[in-house]
Coordinates of C-alpha atoms in Angstrom, one line a residue:
Chain A
X1 CA 0.1 0.1 0.1
X2 CA 1.5 3.5 -1.0
X3 CA 0.8 5.1 2.4
X4 CA 3.1 2.4 4.4
X5 CA 5.6 2.5 1.4
X6 CA 6.0 6.2 1.7
X7 CA 6.4 6.1 5.2
X8 CA 9.1 3.3 5.2
X9 CA 10.8 5.2 2.5
X10 CA 10.8 8.4 3.8
X11 CA 12.2 7.2 7.4
X12 CA 15.2 5.4 5.5
X13 CA 15.6 8.8 4.2
X14 CA 15.6 10.4 7.3
X15 CA 17.6 8.3 9.0
X16 CA 20.3 8.0 6.7
X17 CA 20.6 11.4 5.0
X18 CA 23.4 12.6 7.3
X19 CA 24.7 15.8 5.7
X20 CA 20.9 17.3 6.0
X21 CA 18.4 18.3 3.2
X22 CA 21.1 18.1 0.5
X23 CA 22.0 14.5 0.9
X24 CA 18.4 14.0 0.9
X25 CA 18.2 15.0 -2.7
X26 CA 20.3 12.0 -3.7
X27 CA 17.8 9.8 -2.0
X28 CA 15.0 11.6 -3.7
X29 CA 16.6 11.1 -7.1
X30 CA 16.9 7.6 -6.2
X31 CA 13.3 7.2 -5.6
X32 CA 12.1 9.4 -8.5
X33 CA 13.8 6.6 -10.9
X34 CA 12.4 3.7 -8.9
X35 CA 8.7 4.9 -8.4
X36 CA 6.6 6.6 -10.4
X37 CA 5.6 9.0 -7.3
X38 CA 7.3 11.9 -9.1
X39 CA 10.0 12.7 -11.6
X40 CA 13.8 13.9 -11.1
X41 CA 12.5 17.4 -12.5
X42 CA 9.7 17.6 -9.7
X43 CA 12.4 17.2 -7.2
X44 CA 14.7 19.7 -8.6
X45 CA 11.6 22.0 -8.4
X46 CA 10.9 20.7 -4.5
X47 CA 14.4 21.6 -4.0
X48 CA 14.0 25.7 -4.7
X49 CA 10.4 25.8 -2.9
X50 CA 11.8 24.5 -0.1
X51 CA 14.8 26.8 0.0
X52 CA 12.3 29.6 -0.2
X53 CA 10.1 28.1 2.5
X54 CA 10.2 27.9 6.2
X55 CA 11.3 25.0 7.8
X56 CA 14.0 22.2 7.6
X57 CA 14.6 21.7 3.6
X58 CA 14.4 17.9 4.7
X59 CA 10.8 18.2 6.1
X60 CA 9.6 20.9 3.0
X61 CA 10.7 18.1 0.5
X62 CA 9.1 15.3 2.1
X63 CA 5.9 16.9 2.1
X64 CA 6.2 18.1 -1.5
X65 CA 7.2 14.5 -2.7
X66 CA 4.5 12.9 -0.6
X67 CA 1.5 15.4 -1.9
X68 CA 2.8 14.6 -5.6
X69 CA 2.9 10.8 -4.7
X70 CA -0.3 10.6 -2.7
X71 CA -2.4 13.9 -2.0
X72 CA -2.8 15.2 1.5
X73 CA -2.8 12.0 3.4
X74 CA 1.1 11.1 1.2
X75 CA 2.2 14.4 2.6
X76 CA 1.5 13.9 6.3
X77 CA 3.0 10.3 6.0
X78 CA 6.1 11.5 4.1
X79 CA 6.6 14.1 6.6
X80 CA 6.1 12.3 9.7
X81 CA 8.1 9.0 8.1
X82 CA 11.0 11.6 7.6
X83 CA 10.9 13.2 11.3
X84 CA 10.5 9.6 13.0
X85 CA 14.0 8.7 13.1
X86 CA 14.9 12.1 15.1
X87 CA 11.8 11.2 17.5
X88 CA 13.0 7.9 18.1
X89 CA 16.5 8.1 18.2
X90 CA 16.7 11.2 20.0
X91 CA 14.0 9.9 22.8
X92 CA 16.3 6.6 23.2
X93 CA 19.7 7.9 23.7
X94 CA 18.8 11.0 25.6
X95 CA 20.2 9.6 28.8
X96 CA 23.5 8.5 27.8
X97 CA 24.5 10.2 24.4
X98 CA 26.8 12.9 26.3
X99 CA 29.1 10.4 27.5
X100 CA 29.6 9.0 23.9
X101 CA 29.7 12.6 21.7
X102 CA 33.7 12.6 21.7
X103 CA 34.4 9.1 22.0
X104 CA 36.6 7.3 19.2
X105 CA 33.7 5.5 18.4
X106 CA 31.6 8.4 17.2
X107 CA 34.6 10.2 15.8
X108 CA 35.8 7.3 13.7
X109 CA 32.1 6.7 12.2
X110 CA 31.9 10.7 11.4
X111 CA 35.2 10.7 9.6
X112 CA 33.5 8.4 7.0
X113 CA 30.0 9.2 6.7
X114 CA 30.7 13.3 6.2
X115 CA 32.8 12.3 3.1
X116 CA 30.3 9.7 2.1
X117 CA 27.3 12.1 2.3
X118 CA 28.9 14.7 0.2
X119 CA 29.7 12.0 -2.3
X120 CA 26.0 11.7 -2.4
X121 CA 25.5 15.3 -2.7
X122 CA 28.1 15.5 -5.8
X123 CA 26.3 12.6 -7.1
X124 CA 23.0 14.3 -6.8
X125 CA 24.7 17.3 -8.5
X126 CA 25.8 15.1 -11.4
X127 CA 22.3 13.9 -12.1
X128 CA 20.9 17.6 -11.7
X129 CA 23.3 18.7 -14.3
X130 CA 22.3 15.7 -16.8
X131 CA 18.8 16.9 -16.3
X132 CA 19.1 20.6 -16.3
X133 CA 22.4 21.9 -18.3
X134 CA 22.4 18.8 -20.7
X135 CA 20.2 17.5 -23.3
X136 CA 21.5 13.9 -24.1
X137 CA 18.7 13.0 -26.5
X138 CA 19.6 15.9 -28.5
X139 CA 23.0 14.5 -29.4
X140 CA 21.6 12.3 -32.5
X141 CA 19.9 15.1 -34.1
X142 CA 22.2 18.3 -33.5
X143 CA 25.8 16.4 -32.6
X144 CA 28.0 18.2 -29.9
X145 CA 26.7 21.4 -29.6
X146 CA 23.3 20.9 -29.5
X147 CA 23.6 18.6 -26.4
X148 CA 24.5 21.7 -24.0
X149 CA 21.6 23.7 -22.7
X150 CA 23.2 27.4 -23.3
X151 CA 20.8 29.3 -21.5
X152 CA 20.6 26.9 -18.4
X153 CA 24.4 26.7 -18.4
X154 CA 24.6 30.7 -18.4
X155 CA 21.9 31.3 -15.9
X156 CA 23.2 28.8 -13.6
X157 CA 26.7 30.4 -13.7
X158 CA 25.5 33.8 -13.1
X159 CA 23.6 32.4 -10.2
X160 CA 26.6 30.7 -9.0
X161 CA 28.7 33.9 -9.1
X162 CA 26.0 36.0 -7.8
X163 CA 25.2 33.5 -4.5
X164 CA 29.3 33.6 -3.9
X165 CA 29.5 37.1 -4.1
X166 CA 26.2 38.7 -2.9
X167 CA 25.1 37.4 0.5
X168 CA 21.2 37.6 -0.3
X169 CA 18.9 34.9 0.8
X170 CA 18.3 32.0 -1.9
X171 CA 15.1 32.9 -2.5
X172 CA 16.0 36.3 -4.5
X173 CA 18.0 34.1 -6.8
X174 CA 15.1 31.9 -7.2
X175 CA 12.8 34.6 -8.1
X176 CA 15.1 36.1 -10.5
X177 CA 15.7 32.8 -11.9
X178 CA 12.2 32.6 -12.6
X179 CA 11.7 35.6 -14.1
X180 CA 14.4 35.4 -16.5
X181 CA 12.8 31.8 -17.3
X182 CA 9.7 33.6 -18.2
X183 CA 11.5 36.3 -20.3
X184 CA 13.9 33.9 -22.0
X185 CA 11.6 31.3 -22.7
X186 CA 13.4 28.2 -20.7
X187 CA 10.7 25.7 -21.3
X188 CA 12.1 22.3 -21.8
Chain B
X1 CA -1.5 18.3 28.8
X2 CA -1.1 22.5 28.9
X3 CA 2.6 21.8 28.9
X4 CA 2.6 19.5 25.8
X5 CA 0.6 22.2 24.1
X6 CA 2.8 25.2 25.1
X7 CA 5.9 22.9 24.1
X8 CA 4.0 22.6 20.6
X9 CA 3.1 26.0 20.1
X10 CA 6.6 27.5 20.8
X11 CA 8.3 25.1 18.4
X12 CA 5.5 25.8 15.8
X13 CA 6.2 29.5 16.2
X14 CA 10.1 28.7 15.4
X15 CA 9.4 26.3 12.7
X16 CA 7.2 29.0 11.2
X17 CA 10.0 31.6 10.7
X18 CA 12.9 29.3 10.4
X19 CA 14.3 30.0 6.9
X20 CA 17.3 28.2 6.1
X21 CA 19.6 25.9 7.5
X22 CA 19.7 24.6 11.1
X23 CA 21.8 27.2 12.7
X24 CA 18.9 29.5 12.0
X25 CA 16.7 28.5 14.6
X26 CA 19.4 29.0 17.5
X27 CA 18.8 32.6 18.3
X28 CA 14.9 32.1 17.8
X29 CA 14.8 29.0 20.5
X30 CA 16.9 31.1 22.4
X31 CA 14.9 34.1 23.1
X32 CA 11.6 31.5 23.2
X33 CA 12.8 28.9 25.3
X34 CA 15.7 30.2 27.1
X35 CA 15.1 34.0 27.8
X36 CA 11.3 33.7 27.7
X37 CA 10.2 30.5 29.2
X38 CA 13.7 29.6 30.9
X39 CA 13.2 26.2 29.9
X40 CA 17.2 25.5 29.7
X41 CA 20.3 27.9 29.8
X42 CA 21.8 29.0 26.8
X43 CA 25.0 26.4 27.6
X44 CA 22.6 23.7 27.4
X45 CA 21.3 24.9 24.4
X46 CA 24.6 24.6 22.6
X47 CA 25.1 21.3 23.8
X48 CA 21.6 20.1 22.8
X49 CA 22.4 21.4 19.3
X50 CA 25.9 20.2 19.1
X51 CA 24.7 16.7 20.3
X52 CA 22.0 16.7 17.4
X53 CA 24.8 17.5 14.9
X54 CA 26.2 13.9 15.8
X55 CA 22.9 11.8 15.7
X56 CA 20.9 10.5 12.3
X57 CA 17.9 12.6 11.7
X58 CA 17.6 16.1 11.1
X59 CA 19.5 18.5 13.0
X60 CA 16.8 20.9 13.8
X61 CA 14.2 18.4 14.7
X62 CA 16.8 16.6 16.7
X63 CA 17.3 19.8 18.7
X64 CA 13.7 20.3 19.1
X65 CA 13.2 16.6 20.5
X66 CA 16.3 17.2 22.9
X67 CA 14.7 20.5 24.3
X68 CA 11.1 18.9 24.4
X69 CA 12.5 15.5 25.8
X70 CA 14.5 17.9 28.6
X71 CA 11.3 19.9 29.5
X72 CA 8.9 17.1 29.6
X73 CA 9.9 13.5 29.0
X74 CA 9.4 11.4 25.9
X75 CA 6.2 13.2 25.0
X76 CA 7.5 16.6 25.2
X77 CA 10.0 15.7 22.6
X78 CA 7.6 14.2 20.3
X79 CA 5.5 17.6 20.8
X80 CA 8.2 19.6 19.9
X81 CA 9.2 17.6 16.8
X82 CA 5.4 17.6 15.7
X83 CA 5.1 21.3 16.6
X84 CA 8.7 22.1 14.3
X85 CA 7.3 20.5 11.2
X86 CA 3.5 21.5 11.4
X87 CA 3.8 24.9 10.1
X88 CA 6.2 24.0 7.1
X89 CA 3.7 20.5 6.1
X90 CA 0.9 23.1 5.9
X91 CA 2.6 25.8 3.9
X92 CA 4.0 23.2 1.6
X93 CA 0.6 21.4 1.4
X94 CA -0.7 24.7 -0.3
X95 CA 1.9 25.3 -2.4
X96 CA 1.9 22.0 -3.9
X97 CA -1.6 21.9 -4.5
X98 CA -1.2 25.3 -6.0
X99 CA 1.4 24.3 -7.9
X100 CA -0.5 21.4 -9.6
X101 CA -3.1 23.7 -10.6
X102 CA -0.8 25.6 -12.2
X103 CA 2.0 23.7 -13.8
X104 CA 0.6 23.1 -17.6
X105 CA 0.8 26.8 -18.1
X106 CA 3.9 27.8 -20.7
X107 CA 5.0 30.8 -18.3
X108 CA 5.3 28.5 -15.0
X109 CA 7.0 26.0 -16.9
X110 CA 9.3 28.5 -18.1
X111 CA 9.7 30.1 -14.7
X112 CA 10.7 26.7 -13.4
X113 CA 13.0 25.9 -15.9
X114 CA 15.1 29.0 -15.0
X115 CA 14.7 27.9 -11.5
X116 CA 16.1 24.6 -11.9
X117 CA 19.1 26.1 -13.6
X118 CA 19.6 28.3 -10.1
X119 CA 19.1 25.2 -8.3
X120 CA 22.6 23.5 -10.1
X121 CA 24.2 27.0 -8.7
X122 CA 22.3 26.5 -5.0
X123 CA 23.4 23.0 -4.7
X124 CA 27.0 23.6 -5.8
X125 CA 27.5 26.4 -3.5
X126 CA 26.2 24.1 -0.3
X127 CA 28.8 21.4 -1.7
X128 CA 31.9 23.6 -1.7
X129 CA 30.7 24.9 1.6
X130 CA 30.5 21.7 3.0
X131 CA 33.5 20.4 1.3
X132 CA 36.5 21.7 3.8
X133 CA 34.6 20.3 6.8
X134 CA 33.5 17.0 5.4
X135 CA 36.6 15.7 3.3
X136 CA 39.5 16.1 5.8
X137 CA 42.7 13.8 5.2
X138 CA 43.5 10.9 3.0
X139 CA 40.8 8.6 4.3
X140 CA 37.9 10.7 4.0
X141 CA 39.2 11.7 0.3
X142 CA 39.2 8.0 -0.1
X143 CA 35.9 7.5 1.2
X144 CA 34.6 10.3 -0.8
X145 CA 35.9 9.2 -3.9
X146 CA 34.7 5.2 -3.5
X147 CA 31.0 6.4 -2.6
X148 CA 30.9 9.3 -5.6
X149 CA 32.2 6.7 -7.9
X150 CA 29.4 4.0 -6.9
X151 CA 26.9 6.7 -6.4
X152 CA 27.3 7.5 -10.1
X153 CA 28.3 4.7 -12.2
X154 CA 27.0 1.6 -10.1
X155 CA 23.3 1.5 -9.3
X156 CA 23.9 0.9 -5.7
X157 CA 21.8 2.7 -3.8
X158 CA 22.3 6.0 -1.7
X159 CA 21.4 4.1 1.6
X160 CA 24.1 1.2 1.0
X161 CA 26.5 3.8 0.5
X162 CA 25.8 5.4 4.0
X163 CA 25.7 2.3 5.7
X164 CA 28.8 0.7 4.1
X165 CA 30.5 4.2 5.1
X166 CA 29.2 3.9 8.5
X167 CA 30.9 0.3 8.5
X168 CA 33.9 1.4 7.7
X169 CA 34.2 4.1 10.2
X170 CA 33.3 1.5 12.6
X171 CA 36.4 -0.5 11.4
X172 CA 38.6 2.5 11.8
X173 CA 37.2 2.7 15.1
X174 CA 38.0 -1.1 15.7
X175 CA 41.4 -0.6 14.3
X176 CA 42.2 2.1 16.3
X177 CA 41.0 1.2 19.7
X178 CA 43.2 -2.4 19.4
X179 CA 45.9 -0.5 18.2
X180 CA 46.0 2.2 21.3
X181 CA 45.2 -0.9 23.5
X182 CA 48.2 -2.9 22.7
X183 CA 50.4 0.1 22.6
X184 CA 49.6 1.5 26.0
X185 CA 49.0 -2.1 27.4
X186 CA 45.7 -1.6 28.7
X187 CA 42.4 0.4 28.5
X188 CA 42.0 4.3 29.6

């Protein structure tokens, strides 16, 4: 039943997304491929919306993904699933976590979990670029240069340098990109 | 019961205005829980937050559960977590419902085309910001490369990659504690 599966998949995601919401993106891309709940493009839209609304980005994405998969009950179950590991684990370890935080066990495990989480983010970025900046299907008809999605590449580069240089909230760049998309005809 | 509702409400207020990553919630919680209600001290808040970073689950929600648990036991922790996620669930559900109604309008498609290009820039920026903290030293770099290669070029799932990284971390712990035990001739 889709609701149980939604809860389970998002429980798994909430449990293992060590780098925060951005690591969860990779899990969501995989869900997009494994199920017909939502597409990779929709996940990417979710990232932008989550960045622009209050609340942890992971919960926002779970809510949106759950809604796309199964409407209102889907969004509630996905969000609860995603939050459940936090509720469960913190309640369980509350009594004794302090003793172990600086222990060799924790530092060793985190020394490998953090690079793995970043690797998943990079992998998500690769998938994201494939879909957004490159148009693999166009290769057959147009050759090498048709593959590159110039408008998106230029806009992404401009946004990237803008974000690095100007410390404005993400929503400003997202809104500006939306306008540019409309003006310059960015439809896929 | 009244206490639980109050916990729920405080974290709902916090969740409704926390735009951005986990650290943004700290000053708000500081004001609401530490200064206004004296639920905990600032030192405890910082302690809880850094513990939240070390556990699976979402940092913001882990922190909420810690504070709720401290205030009113396990039910307090659950109330805090539910409070933190409720505003964003409602907001995102409304947005999701609206978007699905407007999704086929050409201007909307164009806007999201532009938005997705911006998301590429946002994700890359996050990766670069987290890189220095996450990939420290040779072991971390090796873990990163293996995890990245598995994720991009094989169909190994993100979940397995994280679990495998955790196991490697445990192995490192085992090796390190074995060598320190034999080197010093005993435990601490």
